[in-house]
Short mmCIF file of N, CA and C and ligand atoms in Angstrom, two decimals:
data_model
loop_
_atom_site.label_atom_id
_atom_site.label_comp_id
_atom_site.label_asym_id
_atom_site.label_seq_id
_atom_site.Cartn_x
_atom_site.Cartn_y
_atom_site.Cartn_z
N UNK A 11 161.79 -46.92 -36.29
CA UNK A 11 160.44 -46.38 -36.15
C UNK A 11 159.39 -47.48 -36.34
N UNK A 12 159.59 -48.34 -37.36
CA UNK A 12 158.63 -49.41 -37.58
C UNK A 12 158.89 -50.55 -36.63
N UNK A 13 157.83 -51.09 -36.04
CA UNK A 13 157.98 -52.22 -35.13
C UNK A 13 157.95 -53.54 -35.88
N UNK A 14 157.15 -53.57 -36.97
CA UNK A 14 156.85 -54.85 -37.60
C UNK A 14 156.10 -54.59 -38.90
N UNK A 15 155.96 -55.63 -39.72
CA UNK A 15 155.02 -55.55 -40.83
C UNK A 15 153.67 -56.00 -40.30
N UNK A 16 152.68 -55.10 -40.34
CA UNK A 16 151.34 -55.44 -39.86
C UNK A 16 150.61 -56.30 -40.89
N UNK A 17 150.59 -55.84 -42.14
CA UNK A 17 149.96 -56.66 -43.17
C UNK A 17 150.42 -56.30 -44.57
N UNK A 18 150.14 -57.24 -45.47
CA UNK A 18 150.30 -57.01 -46.91
C UNK A 18 148.88 -56.99 -47.46
N UNK A 19 148.54 -55.92 -48.19
CA UNK A 19 147.20 -55.81 -48.77
C UNK A 19 147.21 -56.32 -50.21
N UNK A 20 146.25 -57.20 -50.51
CA UNK A 20 146.17 -57.81 -51.84
C UNK A 20 144.85 -57.41 -52.49
N UNK A 21 144.92 -56.85 -53.68
CA UNK A 21 143.71 -56.45 -54.41
C UNK A 21 143.12 -57.68 -55.11
N UNK A 22 141.80 -57.89 -54.90
CA UNK A 22 141.13 -59.08 -55.43
C UNK A 22 139.87 -58.67 -56.19
N UNK A 23 139.54 -59.41 -57.22
CA UNK A 23 138.25 -59.22 -57.89
C UNK A 23 137.14 -59.89 -57.10
N UNK A 24 137.46 -61.02 -56.47
CA UNK A 24 136.45 -61.81 -55.76
C UNK A 24 137.00 -62.22 -54.40
N UNK A 25 136.52 -61.52 -53.36
CA UNK A 25 137.05 -61.74 -52.01
C UNK A 25 136.91 -63.19 -51.55
N UNK A 26 135.71 -63.75 -51.74
CA UNK A 26 135.47 -65.12 -51.23
C UNK A 26 136.39 -66.13 -51.91
N UNK A 27 136.61 -65.93 -53.19
CA UNK A 27 137.48 -66.84 -53.94
C UNK A 27 138.92 -66.77 -53.42
N UNK A 28 139.38 -65.55 -53.12
CA UNK A 28 140.77 -65.41 -52.65
C UNK A 28 140.92 -65.83 -51.18
N UNK A 29 139.85 -65.67 -50.38
CA UNK A 29 139.89 -66.20 -49.01
C UNK A 29 140.08 -67.71 -49.07
N UNK A 30 139.32 -68.35 -49.95
CA UNK A 30 139.43 -69.81 -50.09
C UNK A 30 140.84 -70.20 -50.54
N UNK A 31 141.39 -69.46 -51.48
CA UNK A 31 142.73 -69.78 -51.99
C UNK A 31 143.80 -69.64 -50.90
N UNK A 32 143.81 -68.49 -50.22
CA UNK A 32 144.86 -68.26 -49.21
C UNK A 32 144.71 -69.19 -48.01
N UNK A 33 143.46 -69.47 -47.61
CA UNK A 33 143.25 -70.37 -46.47
C UNK A 33 143.78 -71.76 -46.81
N UNK A 34 143.48 -72.19 -48.03
CA UNK A 34 143.86 -73.52 -48.46
C UNK A 34 145.38 -73.63 -48.64
N UNK A 35 145.97 -72.65 -49.34
CA UNK A 35 147.40 -72.73 -49.65
C UNK A 35 148.26 -72.65 -48.41
N UNK A 36 147.94 -71.68 -47.52
CA UNK A 36 148.84 -71.37 -46.41
C UNK A 36 148.26 -71.72 -45.05
N UNK A 37 147.07 -72.33 -45.04
CA UNK A 37 146.42 -72.72 -43.79
C UNK A 37 146.24 -71.53 -42.85
N UNK A 38 145.81 -70.42 -43.42
CA UNK A 38 145.59 -69.21 -42.63
C UNK A 38 144.12 -69.14 -42.23
N UNK A 39 143.88 -68.51 -41.07
CA UNK A 39 142.51 -68.38 -40.57
C UNK A 39 142.04 -66.93 -40.72
N UNK A 40 140.80 -66.77 -41.17
CA UNK A 40 140.21 -65.43 -41.23
C UNK A 40 139.88 -64.99 -39.81
N UNK A 41 140.44 -63.86 -39.37
CA UNK A 41 140.18 -63.41 -38.00
C UNK A 41 139.29 -62.16 -37.96
N UNK A 42 139.09 -61.52 -39.12
CA UNK A 42 138.19 -60.36 -39.15
C UNK A 42 137.72 -60.13 -40.57
N UNK A 43 136.48 -59.66 -40.66
CA UNK A 43 135.90 -59.25 -41.93
C UNK A 43 135.24 -57.91 -41.71
N UNK A 44 135.25 -57.07 -42.72
CA UNK A 44 134.69 -55.74 -42.54
C UNK A 44 134.37 -55.12 -43.89
N UNK A 45 133.33 -54.28 -43.91
CA UNK A 45 133.14 -53.38 -45.04
C UNK A 45 133.57 -52.01 -44.54
N UNK A 46 134.57 -51.42 -45.23
CA UNK A 46 135.05 -50.09 -44.83
C UNK A 46 134.67 -49.11 -45.95
N UNK A 47 133.54 -48.42 -45.73
CA UNK A 47 133.01 -47.51 -46.77
C UNK A 47 134.01 -46.40 -47.08
N UNK A 48 134.65 -45.89 -46.03
CA UNK A 48 135.58 -44.77 -46.24
C UNK A 48 136.73 -45.16 -47.17
N UNK A 49 137.21 -46.42 -47.05
CA UNK A 49 138.31 -46.89 -47.90
C UNK A 49 137.78 -47.53 -49.19
N UNK A 50 136.48 -47.71 -49.29
CA UNK A 50 135.89 -48.29 -50.50
C UNK A 50 136.18 -49.76 -50.68
N UNK A 51 136.26 -50.50 -49.56
CA UNK A 51 136.60 -51.93 -49.66
C UNK A 51 135.71 -52.83 -48.79
N UNK A 52 135.61 -54.08 -49.29
CA UNK A 52 135.13 -55.19 -48.47
C UNK A 52 136.39 -56.02 -48.24
N UNK A 53 136.67 -56.39 -46.99
CA UNK A 53 137.99 -56.97 -46.72
C UNK A 53 137.97 -58.09 -45.70
N UNK A 54 139.02 -58.87 -45.70
CA UNK A 54 139.22 -59.92 -44.70
C UNK A 54 140.68 -59.91 -44.27
N UNK A 55 140.87 -60.15 -42.95
CA UNK A 55 142.24 -60.25 -42.41
C UNK A 55 142.50 -61.73 -42.09
N UNK A 56 143.61 -62.26 -42.61
CA UNK A 56 144.01 -63.64 -42.37
C UNK A 56 145.27 -63.61 -41.51
N UNK A 57 145.20 -64.26 -40.35
CA UNK A 57 146.29 -64.14 -39.38
C UNK A 57 147.50 -64.99 -39.77
N UNK A 58 148.66 -64.35 -39.72
CA UNK A 58 149.94 -65.07 -39.88
C UNK A 58 150.58 -65.29 -38.52
N UNK A 59 150.58 -64.21 -37.70
CA UNK A 59 151.22 -64.32 -36.38
C UNK A 59 150.53 -63.39 -35.39
N UNK A 60 150.53 -63.80 -34.13
CA UNK A 60 150.03 -62.97 -33.04
C UNK A 60 151.22 -62.40 -32.28
N UNK A 61 151.04 -61.21 -31.74
CA UNK A 61 152.08 -60.66 -30.88
C UNK A 61 151.46 -59.57 -30.02
N UNK A 62 152.08 -59.29 -28.86
CA UNK A 62 151.63 -58.17 -28.05
C UNK A 62 151.82 -56.90 -28.87
N UNK A 63 150.80 -56.04 -28.86
CA UNK A 63 150.93 -54.78 -29.60
C UNK A 63 150.56 -54.90 -31.06
N UNK A 64 150.18 -56.11 -31.51
CA UNK A 64 149.72 -56.26 -32.90
C UNK A 64 150.39 -57.43 -33.59
N UNK A 65 149.61 -58.17 -34.38
CA UNK A 65 150.13 -59.34 -35.08
C UNK A 65 150.52 -58.99 -36.50
N UNK A 66 150.56 -60.02 -37.36
CA UNK A 66 150.75 -59.75 -38.78
C UNK A 66 149.78 -60.59 -39.60
N UNK A 67 149.37 -60.02 -40.73
CA UNK A 67 148.22 -60.53 -41.47
C UNK A 67 148.42 -60.39 -42.98
N UNK A 68 147.61 -61.16 -43.70
CA UNK A 68 147.35 -60.87 -45.11
C UNK A 68 145.98 -60.20 -45.13
N UNK A 69 145.90 -59.06 -45.82
CA UNK A 69 144.61 -58.36 -45.94
C UNK A 69 144.12 -58.51 -47.39
N UNK A 70 142.98 -59.17 -47.54
CA UNK A 70 142.40 -59.35 -48.87
C UNK A 70 141.35 -58.26 -49.08
N UNK A 71 141.41 -57.60 -50.22
CA UNK A 71 140.60 -56.40 -50.47
C UNK A 71 139.82 -56.52 -51.77
N UNK A 72 138.49 -56.41 -51.67
CA UNK A 72 137.67 -56.33 -52.88
C UNK A 72 137.07 -54.93 -52.93
N UNK A 73 137.12 -54.25 -54.08
CA UNK A 73 136.60 -52.88 -54.13
C UNK A 73 135.08 -52.83 -54.04
N UNK A 74 134.56 -51.76 -53.43
CA UNK A 74 133.11 -51.55 -53.40
C UNK A 74 132.63 -50.88 -54.68
N UNK A 75 133.56 -50.22 -55.38
CA UNK A 75 133.19 -49.58 -56.66
C UNK A 75 134.43 -49.43 -57.53
N UNK A 76 134.24 -49.28 -58.85
CA UNK A 76 135.39 -49.17 -59.75
C UNK A 76 136.21 -47.90 -59.53
N UNK A 77 135.58 -46.84 -58.97
CA UNK A 77 136.34 -45.59 -58.80
C UNK A 77 136.96 -45.46 -57.40
N UNK A 78 136.99 -46.54 -56.64
CA UNK A 78 137.68 -46.56 -55.34
C UNK A 78 139.17 -46.82 -55.59
N UNK A 79 140.04 -46.61 -54.59
CA UNK A 79 141.48 -46.88 -54.79
C UNK A 79 141.76 -48.30 -55.29
N UNK A 80 141.12 -49.29 -54.68
CA UNK A 80 141.40 -50.68 -55.10
C UNK A 80 140.76 -50.97 -56.46
N UNK A 81 139.57 -50.39 -56.73
CA UNK A 81 138.92 -50.56 -58.03
C UNK A 81 139.79 -50.02 -59.16
N UNK A 82 140.36 -48.84 -58.95
CA UNK A 82 141.23 -48.24 -59.97
C UNK A 82 142.49 -49.07 -60.17
N UNK A 83 143.03 -49.55 -59.06
CA UNK A 83 144.25 -50.37 -59.12
C UNK A 83 144.00 -51.64 -59.94
N UNK A 84 142.87 -52.29 -59.68
CA UNK A 84 142.54 -53.53 -60.40
C UNK A 84 142.41 -53.27 -61.90
N UNK A 85 141.76 -52.15 -62.24
CA UNK A 85 141.56 -51.83 -63.66
C UNK A 85 142.90 -51.59 -64.35
N UNK A 86 143.83 -50.97 -63.62
CA UNK A 86 145.11 -50.59 -64.21
C UNK A 86 146.12 -51.73 -64.20
N UNK A 87 146.18 -52.45 -63.07
CA UNK A 87 147.27 -53.43 -62.91
C UNK A 87 146.80 -54.87 -62.73
N UNK A 88 145.51 -55.06 -62.44
CA UNK A 88 145.02 -56.42 -62.18
C UNK A 88 145.28 -56.83 -60.73
N UNK A 89 144.92 -58.04 -60.40
CA UNK A 89 145.04 -58.53 -59.02
C UNK A 89 146.51 -58.62 -58.60
N UNK A 90 146.75 -58.42 -57.31
CA UNK A 90 148.11 -58.56 -56.79
C UNK A 90 148.35 -57.68 -55.58
N UNK A 91 149.63 -57.57 -55.20
CA UNK A 91 149.99 -56.79 -54.00
C UNK A 91 149.63 -55.33 -54.22
N UNK A 92 148.83 -54.78 -53.31
CA UNK A 92 148.37 -53.40 -53.43
C UNK A 92 149.14 -52.46 -52.51
N UNK A 93 149.42 -52.91 -51.28
CA UNK A 93 150.18 -52.06 -50.36
C UNK A 93 150.85 -52.90 -49.27
N UNK A 94 151.81 -52.25 -48.60
CA UNK A 94 152.48 -52.85 -47.45
C UNK A 94 152.19 -51.95 -46.26
N UNK A 95 151.80 -52.57 -45.13
CA UNK A 95 151.44 -51.80 -43.94
C UNK A 95 152.42 -52.09 -42.80
N UNK A 96 153.00 -51.02 -42.27
CA UNK A 96 153.93 -51.15 -41.15
C UNK A 96 153.23 -50.82 -39.84
N UNK A 97 153.51 -51.59 -38.83
CA UNK A 97 152.99 -51.32 -37.49
C UNK A 97 153.85 -50.26 -36.81
N UNK A 98 153.19 -49.26 -36.24
CA UNK A 98 153.89 -48.22 -35.49
C UNK A 98 153.20 -48.06 -34.13
N UNK A 99 153.94 -47.60 -33.12
CA UNK A 99 153.31 -47.45 -31.81
C UNK A 99 152.30 -46.31 -31.78
N UNK A 100 152.54 -45.24 -32.57
CA UNK A 100 151.66 -44.07 -32.55
C UNK A 100 151.57 -43.54 -33.97
N UNK A 101 150.40 -43.69 -34.61
CA UNK A 101 150.30 -43.37 -36.04
C UNK A 101 150.43 -41.86 -36.29
N UNK A 102 149.87 -41.04 -35.40
CA UNK A 102 149.96 -39.59 -35.60
C UNK A 102 151.41 -39.13 -35.53
N UNK A 103 152.14 -39.69 -34.60
CA UNK A 103 153.56 -39.34 -34.45
C UNK A 103 154.36 -39.81 -35.68
N UNK A 104 154.07 -41.00 -36.16
CA UNK A 104 154.78 -41.53 -37.34
C UNK A 104 154.46 -40.67 -38.57
N UNK A 105 153.19 -40.24 -38.73
CA UNK A 105 152.80 -39.39 -39.86
C UNK A 105 153.59 -38.08 -39.81
N UNK A 106 153.68 -37.51 -38.64
CA UNK A 106 154.36 -36.24 -38.52
C UNK A 106 155.86 -36.37 -38.80
N UNK A 107 156.47 -37.42 -38.27
CA UNK A 107 157.91 -37.63 -38.50
C UNK A 107 158.21 -37.87 -39.98
N UNK A 108 157.39 -38.71 -40.63
CA UNK A 108 157.65 -39.05 -42.03
C UNK A 108 157.29 -37.87 -42.94
N UNK A 109 156.19 -37.17 -42.59
CA UNK A 109 155.80 -35.97 -43.34
C UNK A 109 156.90 -34.92 -43.32
N UNK A 110 157.58 -34.79 -42.21
CA UNK A 110 158.68 -33.81 -42.09
C UNK A 110 159.83 -34.16 -43.01
N UNK A 111 159.90 -35.40 -43.46
CA UNK A 111 160.97 -35.81 -44.38
C UNK A 111 160.59 -35.58 -45.84
N UNK A 112 159.41 -34.95 -46.07
CA UNK A 112 159.01 -34.60 -47.43
C UNK A 112 158.14 -35.62 -48.12
N UNK A 113 157.77 -36.68 -47.43
CA UNK A 113 156.88 -37.69 -48.02
C UNK A 113 155.44 -37.17 -47.98
N UNK A 114 154.72 -37.28 -49.11
CA UNK A 114 153.33 -36.83 -49.13
C UNK A 114 152.44 -37.80 -48.35
N UNK A 115 151.67 -37.24 -47.41
CA UNK A 115 150.71 -38.04 -46.65
C UNK A 115 149.39 -38.01 -47.42
N UNK A 116 148.78 -39.16 -47.61
CA UNK A 116 147.50 -39.23 -48.33
C UNK A 116 146.33 -38.96 -47.38
N UNK A 117 146.59 -38.97 -46.09
CA UNK A 117 145.55 -38.68 -45.08
C UNK A 117 146.02 -37.54 -44.20
N UNK A 118 145.10 -36.60 -43.93
CA UNK A 118 145.46 -35.48 -43.05
C UNK A 118 145.44 -35.90 -41.60
N UNK A 119 144.63 -36.93 -41.33
CA UNK A 119 144.53 -37.40 -39.95
C UNK A 119 144.35 -38.91 -40.00
N UNK A 120 144.61 -39.62 -38.89
CA UNK A 120 144.43 -41.07 -38.88
C UNK A 120 142.98 -41.46 -39.17
N UNK A 121 142.82 -42.55 -39.91
CA UNK A 121 141.48 -43.06 -40.28
C UNK A 121 141.23 -44.37 -39.56
N UNK A 122 139.98 -44.82 -39.66
CA UNK A 122 139.62 -46.12 -39.09
C UNK A 122 140.12 -47.24 -40.00
N UNK A 123 140.82 -48.23 -39.42
CA UNK A 123 141.28 -49.39 -40.19
C UNK A 123 140.76 -50.69 -39.60
N UNK A 124 141.19 -51.81 -40.19
CA UNK A 124 140.74 -53.13 -39.76
C UNK A 124 140.94 -53.35 -38.27
N UNK A 125 140.03 -54.03 -37.66
CA UNK A 125 140.12 -54.45 -36.26
C UNK A 125 140.39 -53.25 -35.33
N UNK A 126 139.68 -52.15 -35.64
CA UNK A 126 139.77 -50.94 -34.81
C UNK A 126 141.15 -50.32 -34.73
N UNK A 127 141.96 -50.57 -35.75
CA UNK A 127 143.26 -49.91 -35.81
C UNK A 127 143.08 -48.48 -36.30
N UNK A 128 144.16 -47.70 -36.17
CA UNK A 128 144.20 -46.35 -36.76
C UNK A 128 145.22 -46.40 -37.88
N UNK A 129 144.83 -45.87 -39.06
CA UNK A 129 145.69 -46.03 -40.23
C UNK A 129 145.90 -44.71 -40.96
N UNK A 130 146.98 -44.67 -41.76
CA UNK A 130 147.24 -43.54 -42.66
C UNK A 130 148.13 -44.04 -43.78
N UNK A 131 147.96 -43.43 -44.97
CA UNK A 131 148.72 -43.86 -46.15
C UNK A 131 149.74 -42.82 -46.59
N UNK A 132 150.84 -43.33 -47.18
CA UNK A 132 151.89 -42.48 -47.75
C UNK A 132 151.88 -42.64 -49.26
N UNK A 133 152.19 -41.58 -49.99
CA UNK A 133 152.13 -41.64 -51.45
C UNK A 133 153.18 -42.61 -52.00
N UNK A 134 152.72 -43.54 -52.87
CA UNK A 134 153.68 -44.54 -53.38
C UNK A 134 154.86 -43.94 -54.13
N UNK A 135 154.63 -42.79 -54.78
CA UNK A 135 155.71 -42.18 -55.58
C UNK A 135 156.85 -41.67 -54.69
N UNK A 136 156.57 -41.46 -53.40
CA UNK A 136 157.62 -40.98 -52.48
C UNK A 136 158.24 -42.12 -51.68
N UNK A 137 157.78 -43.36 -51.95
CA UNK A 137 158.28 -44.51 -51.20
C UNK A 137 158.70 -45.61 -52.20
N UNK A 138 159.42 -45.18 -53.22
CA UNK A 138 159.97 -46.15 -54.17
C UNK A 138 158.93 -46.95 -54.91
N UNK A 139 157.73 -46.37 -55.10
CA UNK A 139 156.70 -47.07 -55.87
C UNK A 139 155.84 -48.01 -55.02
N UNK A 140 156.05 -47.98 -53.69
CA UNK A 140 155.28 -48.87 -52.80
C UNK A 140 154.23 -48.06 -52.04
N UNK A 141 152.94 -48.34 -52.28
CA UNK A 141 151.91 -47.72 -51.45
C UNK A 141 152.10 -48.24 -50.03
N UNK A 142 152.28 -47.31 -49.10
CA UNK A 142 152.65 -47.66 -47.72
C UNK A 142 151.56 -47.20 -46.76
N UNK A 143 151.19 -48.09 -45.86
CA UNK A 143 150.19 -47.79 -44.83
C UNK A 143 150.87 -47.85 -43.48
N UNK A 144 150.51 -46.93 -42.60
CA UNK A 144 150.97 -46.97 -41.21
C UNK A 144 149.80 -47.45 -40.36
N UNK A 145 150.05 -48.36 -39.44
CA UNK A 145 148.97 -48.94 -38.63
C UNK A 145 149.32 -48.88 -37.15
N UNK A 146 148.42 -48.31 -36.40
CA UNK A 146 148.50 -48.40 -34.94
C UNK A 146 147.42 -49.37 -34.49
N UNK A 147 147.84 -50.51 -34.01
CA UNK A 147 146.88 -51.55 -33.62
C UNK A 147 146.03 -51.06 -32.44
N UNK A 148 144.79 -51.56 -32.37
CA UNK A 148 143.93 -51.26 -31.23
C UNK A 148 144.57 -51.86 -29.98
N UNK A 149 144.38 -51.20 -28.88
CA UNK A 149 144.88 -51.76 -27.60
C UNK A 149 144.02 -52.96 -27.24
N UNK A 150 144.66 -54.05 -26.85
CA UNK A 150 143.86 -55.24 -26.53
C UNK A 150 143.55 -55.26 -25.03
N1 LIG B 20 150.99 -49.17 -55.48
C1 LIG B 20 151.96 -48.52 -56.16
N2 LIG B 20 151.72 -47.48 -57.00
C2 LIG B 20 150.45 -47.09 -57.14
C3 LIG B 20 149.38 -47.70 -56.45
C4 LIG B 20 149.70 -48.79 -55.59
N3 LIG B 20 148.75 -49.41 -54.91
N4 LIG B 20 148.23 -47.08 -56.78
C5 LIG B 20 148.55 -46.12 -57.66
N5 LIG B 20 149.88 -46.12 -57.87
C6 LIG B 20 150.63 -45.24 -58.77
C7 LIG B 20 149.97 -45.22 -60.14
O1 LIG B 20 150.47 -46.27 -60.93
C8 LIG B 20 150.35 -43.87 -60.67
O2 LIG B 20 151.61 -43.91 -61.23
P1 LIG B 20 151.89 -43.35 -62.71
O3 LIG B 20 151.55 -41.89 -62.61
O4 LIG B 20 153.34 -43.61 -62.93
O5 LIG B 20 150.97 -44.11 -63.61
C9 LIG B 20 150.40 -42.99 -59.41
O6 LIG B 20 150.55 -43.90 -58.30
C10 LIG B 20 149.13 -42.19 -59.20
O7 LIG B 20 148.07 -43.12 -59.32
P2 LIG B 20 146.68 -42.77 -59.98
O8 LIG B 20 146.14 -44.02 -60.58
O9 LIG B 20 146.79 -41.56 -60.84
O10 LIG B 20 145.91 -42.25 -58.73
P3 LIG B 20 144.79 -42.91 -57.93
O11 LIG B 20 143.64 -41.98 -58.03
O12 LIG B 20 144.57 -44.34 -58.26
O13 LIG B 20 145.40 -42.81 -56.45
C11 LIG B 20 146.56 -43.43 -54.52
C12 LIG B 20 146.47 -43.59 -56.03
C13 LIG B 20 147.70 -44.29 -54.01
C14 LIG B 20 146.81 -41.95 -54.18
C15 LIG B 20 145.18 -43.88 -53.92
O14 LIG B 20 144.97 -45.23 -54.28
C16 LIG B 20 145.08 -43.75 -52.41
O15 LIG B 20 144.84 -42.67 -51.89
N6 LIG B 20 145.29 -44.87 -51.64
C17 LIG B 20 145.19 -44.87 -50.19
C18 LIG B 20 143.91 -45.50 -49.70
C19 LIG B 20 143.75 -46.95 -50.11
O16 LIG B 20 144.50 -47.49 -50.91
N7 LIG B 20 142.72 -47.60 -49.52
C20 LIG B 20 142.43 -49.01 -49.76
C21 LIG B 20 143.07 -49.93 -48.75
C22 LIG B 20 142.41 -49.82 -47.39
C23 LIG B 20 143.10 -50.56 -46.26
O17 LIG B 20 144.22 -51.07 -46.38
O18 LIG B 20 142.49 -50.65 -45.17
CO1 LIG B 21 145.75 -52.20 -45.44
#
C-alpha cells in the first residue's frame, strides 16, 4: 500500500536554527516553507530525493502555540522525531483501508499538507507508538 517514505517530521523549538543544522550536516536544500494554521506549525521541507509521484524530505516543525500537537509534544518529550509520513497514491482510499483494520484515524477527511499535498494522521497508539501520516503528493 505504501509507495515510499515521504518525510520524517522533526519537532523543533527554533525552526531557523534546525534548518541551519540540517542543511549544514547533510547538505540538504530547503524546497518549501509554510505556516499551516490548521496543523499549528511553521515548517520547512528539506529535500532528500526527487521522484515521479513524490520525493522524500525531512520536515522541520516549530509549533505556533504550546497547545498545538507539536507544542504539546515538545513540552512532554523535547525535540526529536515527531512522526513518520508514508506516501500513498490516494489518501482517502488509504484512510478507508487502514480504518477498516481498526486503526483510529485522527482526521475524518484529508487535510491540506506541505507543498499542496493531502494528508491524514493515524493514532500513534494503534501503530506501535509511531505517529503516522499518510501523504498524497500534489500532481506535478
Ligand atoms: N509520537 C508518538 N506518540 C505520541 C505522539 C507522537 N508524536 N504524540 C503523542 N503521543 C502519545 C502520548 O505520549 C500519549 O501517550 P501516553 O498516554 O502513553 O502518555 C498519547 O499519544 C496521547 O497523547 P496526548 O499527549 O494525550 O494527546 P495529544 O493531545 O498530544 O494528541 C495526537 C496526540 C497524536 C492525537 C495529536 O498530536 C494529533 O492529533 N496529531 C496529528 C496532527 C499533527 O501532529 N500535526 C502536526 C504535524 C503537521 C504536519 O506534519 O504537516
Ligand atoms: Co508531516
